[in-house]
Amino acid sequence: MEPVLRLGIQKEGRLSERSLEFIEACGIDYSRNKTRLKSTASNFPLEILYLRDDDIPKVVADGVADIGIVGENVVVEKQETVDIIERMGFSRCRLSIAVPANAPYLGPDSLNGKKIATSYPNLLREYLVGHGVLAEIHEISGSVEIAPSIGLADAICDIVSSGSTLMGNGLREAEVIFRSEAVLVGHRHLSPAKQEILNRLLFRIKAVSKAENHKYIVMNIPNEAIEEVTRLIPGMKSPTVTPLAEPGWSSLHSVLKEDTFWDVIEQLQAKGAQGILVIPIEKMIL
Ligand code: ATP
Ligand code: MG
């Protein structure tokens, strides 16, 4: 039998759609039957298992799945032995301690003697011990934000992205204790055949995430600016420069990193660049 790599992803929730989009961006076709818990790719040796996100670290640690996509918050909380292979760059969020908006809060010491509700007892304990705080951890699996208003706890420790859920429950963020994003995790000891499939998949994943973090940029520049602009946007090797029909001007093509994008655009304009086009890149292979 041909070896197949098994990937665990969240069945339904905040990670599901982006996880599947990523697989599709890697050029992998599969058909999904909503009632089934497994799909088999038709053009790559991959099986997809649909799981609760909480179960993914253990399933990968046990080798039932070879790899998985899950929030780093869950990986660290579950304390299972898995390797973090790649950071996925989506589902960014933070795990924070929040207190009633009207209660005084003067720093971690204010949590001494309090009862804190959370679904992340291990991460919270680590924070409290690290800050010398003695507080009671009350573990609940959902609806953590309402715990203070129903008298179940004095504070909470939960995932925050915008903070509007906290505000809606009369809470304010007091401490960020962990920053997370989706990660690709892997079983510690993959067979050489599975490792080879994983390497092929990683090659694609890297090409996709590189492409997502870069833009193709085309502009017209006065010839005297070519040298300086090349220094600003060296691209993958060096920019392509072709003369325009109008004397003294060239068209310059290059690749630019998303995170420096606006700074660089301003500098290009200052050097006399005009007609700047910015185009998404689908795949990028160095
Ligand atoms: P399951 O039913 O699979 O156990 P869940 O309810 O535990 O799902 P979700 O709410 O779908 O989990 O969140 C999954 C992961 O997405 C979280 O562990 C976290 O890494 C990330 N996440 C949660 N909330 C947000 C958010 N508001 N913004 C971005 N990412 C988030
Ligand atoms: Mg969960």
CSV table of C-alpha atoms and ligand atoms in Angstrom, one decimal:
chain,number,residue,atom,x,y,z
A,1,MET,CA,0.0,0.0,0.0
A,2,GLU,CA,1.2,3.5,-0.9
A,3,PRO,CA,2.0,5.6,2.2
A,4,VAL,CA,-0.5,8.4,3.0
A,5,LEU,CA,0.0,11.3,5.3
A,6,ARG,CA,-2.9,12.0,7.7
A,7,LEU,CA,-3.7,15.6,8.5
A,8,GLY,CA,-6.0,16.5,11.4
A,9,ILE,CA,-7.9,19.8,11.2
A,10,GLN,CA,-10.8,21.3,13.1
A,11,LYS,CA,-14.1,19.9,12.0
A,12,GLU,CA,-16.1,23.1,12.7
A,13,GLY,CA,-15.0,26.4,14.1
A,14,ARG,CA,-12.7,29.3,13.7
A,15,LEU,CA,-9.8,27.3,12.2
A,16,SER,CA,-11.7,25.1,9.8
A,17,GLU,CA,-12.2,27.3,6.8
A,18,ARG,CA,-8.7,28.7,6.8
A,19,SER,CA,-7.2,25.3,7.2
A,20,LEU,CA,-9.1,24.0,4.2
A,21,GLU,CA,-8.3,27.1,2.1
A,22,PHE,CA,-4.7,26.4,2.8
A,23,ILE,CA,-4.9,22.8,1.6
A,24,GLU,CA,-6.6,24.0,-1.5
A,25,ALA,CA,-4.0,26.7,-2.1
A,26,CYS,CA,-1.4,23.9,-2.0
A,27,GLY,CA,-3.2,22.5,-5.1
A,28,ILE,CA,-4.7,19.5,-3.2
A,29,ASP,CA,-8.1,18.3,-4.4
A,30,TYR,CA,-10.4,16.4,-2.0
A,31,SER,CA,-14.2,16.0,-1.8
A,32,ARG,CA,-15.9,16.7,1.5
A,33,ASN,CA,-18.9,14.9,2.6
A,34,LYS,CA,-20.1,16.9,5.6
A,35,THR,CA,-21.3,13.9,7.5
A,36,ARG,CA,-18.1,12.0,7.1
A,37,LEU,CA,-15.1,12.5,9.4
A,38,LYS,CA,-12.4,11.8,6.8
A,39,SER,CA,-11.6,12.9,3.2
A,40,THR,CA,-9.0,11.4,0.9
A,41,ALA,CA,-7.2,13.7,-1.5
A,42,SER,CA,-7.4,12.7,-5.2
A,43,ASN,CA,-4.1,14.2,-6.4
A,44,PHE,CA,-1.8,14.0,-3.3
A,45,PRO,CA,-1.1,11.2,-0.8
A,46,LEU,CA,-3.1,13.0,2.0
A,47,GLU,CA,-6.0,12.1,4.2
A,48,ILE,CA,-7.9,14.7,6.1
A,49,LEU,CA,-9.4,13.9,9.5
A,50,TYR,CA,-12.0,16.3,10.9
A,51,LEU,CA,-11.7,16.7,14.7
A,52,ARG,CA,-12.4,18.8,17.7
A,53,ASP,CA,-9.5,21.2,18.0
A,54,ASP,CA,-8.9,20.1,21.6
A,55,ASP,CA,-8.2,16.6,20.4
A,56,ILE,CA,-5.7,17.5,17.7
A,57,PRO,CA,-2.5,17.6,19.9
A,58,LYS,CA,-3.2,14.2,21.4
A,59,VAL,CA,-4.2,12.6,18.1
A,60,VAL,CA,-0.9,13.8,16.6
A,61,ALA,CA,1.2,12.8,19.6
A,62,ASP,CA,-0.3,9.3,19.5
A,63,GLY,CA,0.4,9.1,15.7
A,64,VAL,CA,-3.3,8.6,14.8
A,65,ALA,CA,-2.7,11.7,12.6
A,66,ASP,CA,0.8,12.5,11.4
A,67,ILE,CA,0.3,16.2,11.3
A,68,GLY,CA,-2.4,18.7,12.4
A,69,ILE,CA,-3.4,22.4,12.2
A,70,VAL,CA,-4.3,23.8,15.5
A,71,GLY,CA,-4.1,27.0,17.6
A,72,GLU,CA,-0.7,27.2,19.5
A,73,ASN,CA,-2.8,28.1,22.6
A,74,VAL,CA,-4.3,24.6,22.5
A,75,VAL,CA,-0.9,22.9,21.7
A,76,VAL,CA,0.8,24.5,24.7
A,77,GLU,CA,-2.3,24.0,27.0
A,78,LYS,CA,-2.5,20.3,26.2
A,79,GLN,CA,1.1,19.5,27.0
A,80,GLU,CA,1.3,16.7,24.5
A,81,THR,CA,4.6,15.9,22.8
A,82,VAL,CA,4.4,17.2,19.3
A,83,ASP,CA,6.7,19.3,17.1
A,84,ILE,CA,5.7,22.7,15.8
A,85,ILE,CA,6.6,22.4,12.1
A,86,GLU,CA,5.4,25.7,10.7
A,87,ARG,CA,3.6,28.9,11.8
A,88,MET,CA,0.5,29.3,9.7
A,89,GLY,CA,0.0,33.1,10.1
A,90,PHE,CA,-3.8,33.0,10.6
A,91,SER,CA,-6.2,32.8,13.6
A,92,ARG,CA,-4.0,35.2,15.5
A,93,CYS,CA,-5.4,35.9,19.0
A,94,ARG,CA,-4.3,36.3,22.5
A,95,LEU,CA,-5.1,34.6,25.8
A,96,SER,CA,-5.9,37.3,28.4
A,97,ILE,CA,-7.0,37.7,32.0
A,98,ALA,CA,-10.0,40.0,32.2
A,99,VAL,CA,-11.6,41.5,35.3
A,100,PRO,CA,-14.9,43.3,35.9
A,101,ALA,CA,-14.6,46.7,34.2
A,102,ASN,CA,-15.6,48.5,37.4
A,103,ALA,CA,-13.2,46.6,39.7
A,104,PRO,CA,-9.9,48.2,40.7
A,105,TYR,CA,-6.9,46.5,39.0
A,106,LEU,CA,-3.3,47.4,39.8
A,107,GLY,CA,-1.4,44.6,38.2
A,108,PRO,CA,-1.0,40.8,38.8
A,109,ASP,CA,-1.0,41.2,42.6
A,110,SER,CA,-4.6,42.3,42.4
A,111,LEU,CA,-5.4,38.7,41.5
A,112,ASN,CA,-4.2,37.3,44.8
A,113,GLY,CA,-7.0,35.3,46.5
A,114,LYS,CA,-9.3,35.6,43.5
A,115,LYS,CA,-11.1,32.9,41.6
A,116,ILE,CA,-10.4,32.8,37.9
A,117,ALA,CA,-12.5,30.9,35.4
A,118,THR,CA,-10.8,29.5,32.3
A,119,SER,CA,-10.6,26.7,29.8
A,120,TYR,CA,-6.8,27.1,29.9
A,121,PRO,CA,-5.8,25.9,33.4
A,122,ASN,CA,-2.2,25.0,32.5
A,123,LEU,CA,-1.4,28.3,30.7
A,124,LEU,CA,-3.0,30.3,33.5
A,125,ARG,CA,-1.2,28.3,36.2
A,126,GLU,CA,2.1,28.9,34.5
A,127,TYR,CA,1.4,32.7,34.4
A,128,LEU,CA,0.2,32.9,38.0
A,129,VAL,CA,3.2,30.9,39.3
A,130,GLY,CA,5.6,33.0,37.2
A,131,HIS,CA,4.2,36.2,38.8
A,132,GLY,CA,4.0,34.8,42.3
A,133,VAL,CA,0.2,35.1,42.4
A,134,LEU,CA,-1.9,32.7,44.6
A,135,ALA,CA,-5.3,32.5,43.0
A,136,GLU,CA,-7.9,29.7,42.5
A,137,ILE,CA,-8.3,28.3,39.0
A,138,HIS,CA,-11.8,27.3,38.2
A,139,GLU,CA,-11.9,25.2,35.0
A,140,ILE,CA,-14.9,25.4,32.7
A,141,SER,CA,-15.1,24.4,29.1
A,142,GLY,CA,-17.3,27.2,27.6
A,143,SER,CA,-19.1,30.5,28.1
A,144,VAL,CA,-16.2,31.6,30.3
A,145,GLU,CA,-17.0,35.3,29.8
A,146,ILE,CA,-20.3,35.1,31.8
A,147,ALA,CA,-18.6,33.5,34.8
A,148,PRO,CA,-18.1,36.8,36.8
A,149,SER,CA,-21.6,38.2,36.1
A,150,ILE,CA,-23.2,35.0,37.5
A,151,GLY,CA,-21.0,34.9,40.5
A,152,LEU,CA,-19.0,31.9,39.4
A,153,ALA,CA,-15.6,33.7,39.5
A,154,ASP,CA,-13.9,37.0,40.1
A,155,ALA,CA,-12.0,37.1,36.8
A,156,ILE,CA,-11.6,35.1,33.7
A,157,CYS,CA,-8.8,34.0,31.4
A,158,ASP,CA,-9.9,33.5,27.8
A,159,ILE,CA,-9.1,34.1,24.1
A,160,VAL,CA,-9.5,37.7,23.0
A,161,SER,CA,-9.3,39.0,19.5
A,162,SER,CA,-11.1,42.4,19.3
A,163,GLY,CA,-12.2,42.7,22.9
A,164,SER,CA,-15.9,43.4,22.1
A,165,THR,CA,-17.1,40.2,23.7
A,166,LEU,CA,-15.4,41.2,26.9
A,167,MET,CA,-16.9,44.7,26.8
A,168,GLY,CA,-20.4,43.2,26.2
A,169,ASN,CA,-19.9,41.2,29.4
A,170,GLY,CA,-18.8,44.1,31.5
A,171,LEU,CA,-15.1,43.0,31.5
A,172,ARG,CA,-11.9,44.6,30.7
A,173,GLU,CA,-8.6,43.0,29.6
A,174,ALA,CA,-6.1,43.2,32.4
A,175,GLU,CA,-3.1,41.0,31.3
A,176,VAL,CA,-2.2,39.3,28.0
A,177,ILE,CA,-0.6,36.0,29.0
A,178,PHE,CA,-0.1,34.3,25.7
A,179,ARG,CA,-0.1,35.2,22.0
A,180,SER,CA,-1.2,32.6,19.5
A,181,GLU,CA,-1.7,31.7,15.9
A,182,ALA,CA,-2.5,28.6,14.0
A,183,VAL,CA,0.5,26.2,13.7
A,184,LEU,CA,1.2,23.0,11.8
A,185,VAL,CA,2.2,20.3,14.3
A,186,GLY,CA,3.7,17.0,13.6
A,187,HIS,CA,4.2,13.6,15.2
A,188,ARG,CA,7.8,13.2,16.6
A,189,HIS,CA,8.7,10.1,14.7
A,190,LEU,CA,7.4,9.9,11.2
A,191,SER,CA,8.5,7.1,8.9
A,192,PRO,CA,10.9,8.1,6.2
A,193,ALA,CA,8.1,7.7,3.6
A,194,LYS,CA,5.7,9.9,5.5
A,195,GLN,CA,8.5,12.5,6.1
A,196,GLU,CA,9.0,12.6,2.4
A,197,ILE,CA,5.4,13.4,1.8
A,198,LEU,CA,5.5,16.0,4.5
A,199,ASN,CA,8.5,17.6,2.8
A,200,ARG,CA,6.6,17.9,-0.5
A,201,LEU,CA,3.6,19.4,1.4
A,202,LEU,CA,5.9,21.9,3.2
A,203,PHE,CA,7.5,23.0,0.0
A,204,ARG,CA,4.0,23.9,-1.2
A,205,ILE,CA,3.0,25.5,2.1
A,206,LYS,CA,6.1,27.7,2.0
A,207,ALA,CA,5.4,28.7,-1.6
A,208,VAL,CA,1.9,29.7,-0.7
A,209,SER,CA,2.7,31.6,2.5
A,210,LYS,CA,5.6,33.4,0.9
A,211,ALA,CA,3.3,34.4,-1.9
A,212,GLU,CA,0.7,35.7,0.6
A,213,ASN,CA,3.4,37.8,2.3
A,214,HIS,CA,4.7,39.4,-0.9
A,215,LYS,CA,3.3,41.5,-3.8
A,216,TYR,CA,4.5,42.0,-7.3
A,217,ILE,CA,5.1,45.6,-8.0
A,218,VAL,CA,5.4,47.4,-11.4
A,219,MET,CA,6.1,51.2,-11.8
A,220,ASN,CA,7.5,53.8,-14.1
A,221,ILE,CA,10.6,55.6,-12.9
A,222,PRO,CA,13.0,58.2,-14.2
A,223,ASN,CA,16.2,56.5,-15.4
A,224,GLU,CA,18.3,58.4,-12.8
A,225,ALA,CA,16.3,56.7,-10.0
A,226,ILE,CA,17.0,53.1,-11.1
A,227,GLU,CA,19.9,52.5,-8.8
A,228,GLU,CA,18.2,53.9,-5.7
A,229,VAL,CA,15.0,52.1,-6.4
A,230,THR,CA,16.8,48.8,-6.9
A,231,ARG,CA,18.3,49.3,-3.5
A,232,LEU,CA,14.9,49.8,-2.0
A,233,ILE,CA,13.2,46.8,-3.7
A,234,PRO,CA,15.9,44.3,-4.7
A,235,GLY,CA,13.2,41.6,-5.3
A,236,MET,CA,14.1,38.0,-5.6
A,237,LYS,CA,17.5,38.6,-7.4
A,238,SER,CA,17.3,42.1,-8.8
A,239,PRO,CA,14.4,44.0,-10.5
A,240,THR,CA,13.6,43.8,-14.2
A,241,VAL,CA,14.1,47.1,-15.9
A,242,THR,CA,12.8,47.8,-19.4
A,243,PRO,CA,12.9,51.1,-21.2
A,244,LEU,CA,9.6,53.0,-21.8
A,245,ALA,CA,8.9,54.5,-25.3
A,246,GLU,CA,9.3,57.9,-23.6
A,247,PRO,CA,13.1,58.7,-23.4
A,248,GLY,CA,14.5,59.0,-19.9
A,249,TRP,CA,12.0,56.6,-18.3
A,250,SER,CA,11.9,52.9,-17.5
A,251,SER,CA,9.4,50.4,-16.2
A,252,LEU,CA,10.7,48.5,-13.2
A,253,HIS,CA,9.2,45.2,-11.9
A,254,SER,CA,10.0,43.7,-8.5
A,255,VAL,CA,8.7,41.8,-5.5
A,256,LEU,CA,8.0,43.5,-2.2
A,257,LYS,CA,7.3,42.2,1.3
A,258,GLU,CA,3.8,43.0,2.6
A,259,ASP,CA,4.9,44.2,6.0
A,260,THR,CA,7.2,46.9,4.6
A,261,PHE,CA,4.8,47.8,1.9
A,262,TRP,CA,3.5,51.3,2.8
A,263,ASP,CA,6.9,52.5,3.9
A,264,VAL,CA,8.5,51.5,0.7
A,265,ILE,CA,5.7,52.9,-1.5
A,266,GLU,CA,6.2,56.3,0.2
A,267,GLN,CA,9.9,56.2,-0.5
A,268,LEU,CA,9.3,55.1,-4.1
A,269,GLN,CA,7.0,58.1,-4.7
A,270,ALA,CA,9.7,60.4,-3.2
A,271,LYS,CA,12.2,59.0,-5.8
A,272,GLY,CA,9.7,60.0,-8.6
A,273,ALA,CA,8.0,56.6,-9.2
A,274,GLN,CA,4.7,56.9,-11.0
A,275,GLY,CA,1.9,54.6,-12.1
A,276,ILE,CA,2.7,52.1,-9.4
A,277,LEU,CA,0.8,48.8,-9.8
A,278,VAL,CA,0.6,46.2,-7.0
A,279,ILE,CA,-0.4,42.7,-7.9
A,280,PRO,CA,-1.0,39.7,-5.7
A,281,ILE,CA,1.2,36.7,-6.2
A,282,GLU,CA,-0.3,33.2,-6.2
A,283,LYS,CA,2.8,31.0,-5.6
A,284,MET,CA,6.4,32.0,-5.0
A,285,ILE,CA,9.3,29.5,-5.4
A,286,LEU,CA,12.8,30.8,-4.6
B,1,ATP,P1,-14.1,22.9,19.0
B,1,ATP,O1,-15.5,22.7,18.9
B,1,ATP,O2,-13.3,22.3,17.8
B,1,ATP,O3,-13.5,22.5,20.3
B,1,ATP,P2,-13.6,25.6,20.0
B,1,ATP,O4,-14.9,26.2,20.3
B,1,ATP,O5,-12.8,25.1,21.1
B,1,ATP,O6,-13.8,24.5,18.9
B,1,ATP,P3,-12.9,27.9,18.3
B,1,ATP,O7,-13.7,29.0,19.0
B,1,ATP,O8,-13.4,27.4,16.9
B,1,ATP,O9,-12.6,26.6,19.2
B,1,ATP,O10,-11.4,28.4,18.1
B,1,ATP,C1,-10.4,27.6,17.6
B,1,ATP,C2,-9.1,28.3,17.8
B,1,ATP,O11,-9.1,29.5,17.0
B,1,ATP,C3,-8.7,28.8,19.2
B,1,ATP,O12,-8.1,27.8,19.9
B,1,ATP,C4,-7.8,29.9,18.9
B,1,ATP,O13,-6.5,29.4,18.5
B,1,ATP,C5,-8.4,30.5,17.6
B,1,ATP,N1,-9.3,31.6,18.0
B,1,ATP,C6,-10.3,31.6,18.9
B,1,ATP,N2,-10.9,32.8,18.9
B,1,ATP,C7,-10.4,33.5,18.0
B,1,ATP,C8,-10.6,34.9,17.6
B,1,ATP,N3,-11.6,35.6,18.1
B,1,ATP,N4,-9.9,35.3,16.6
B,1,ATP,C9,-8.9,34.6,16.0
B,1,ATP,N5,-8.6,33.3,16.4
B,1,ATP,C10,-9.3,32.8,17.4
B,2,MG,MG,-12.1,23.4,21.4
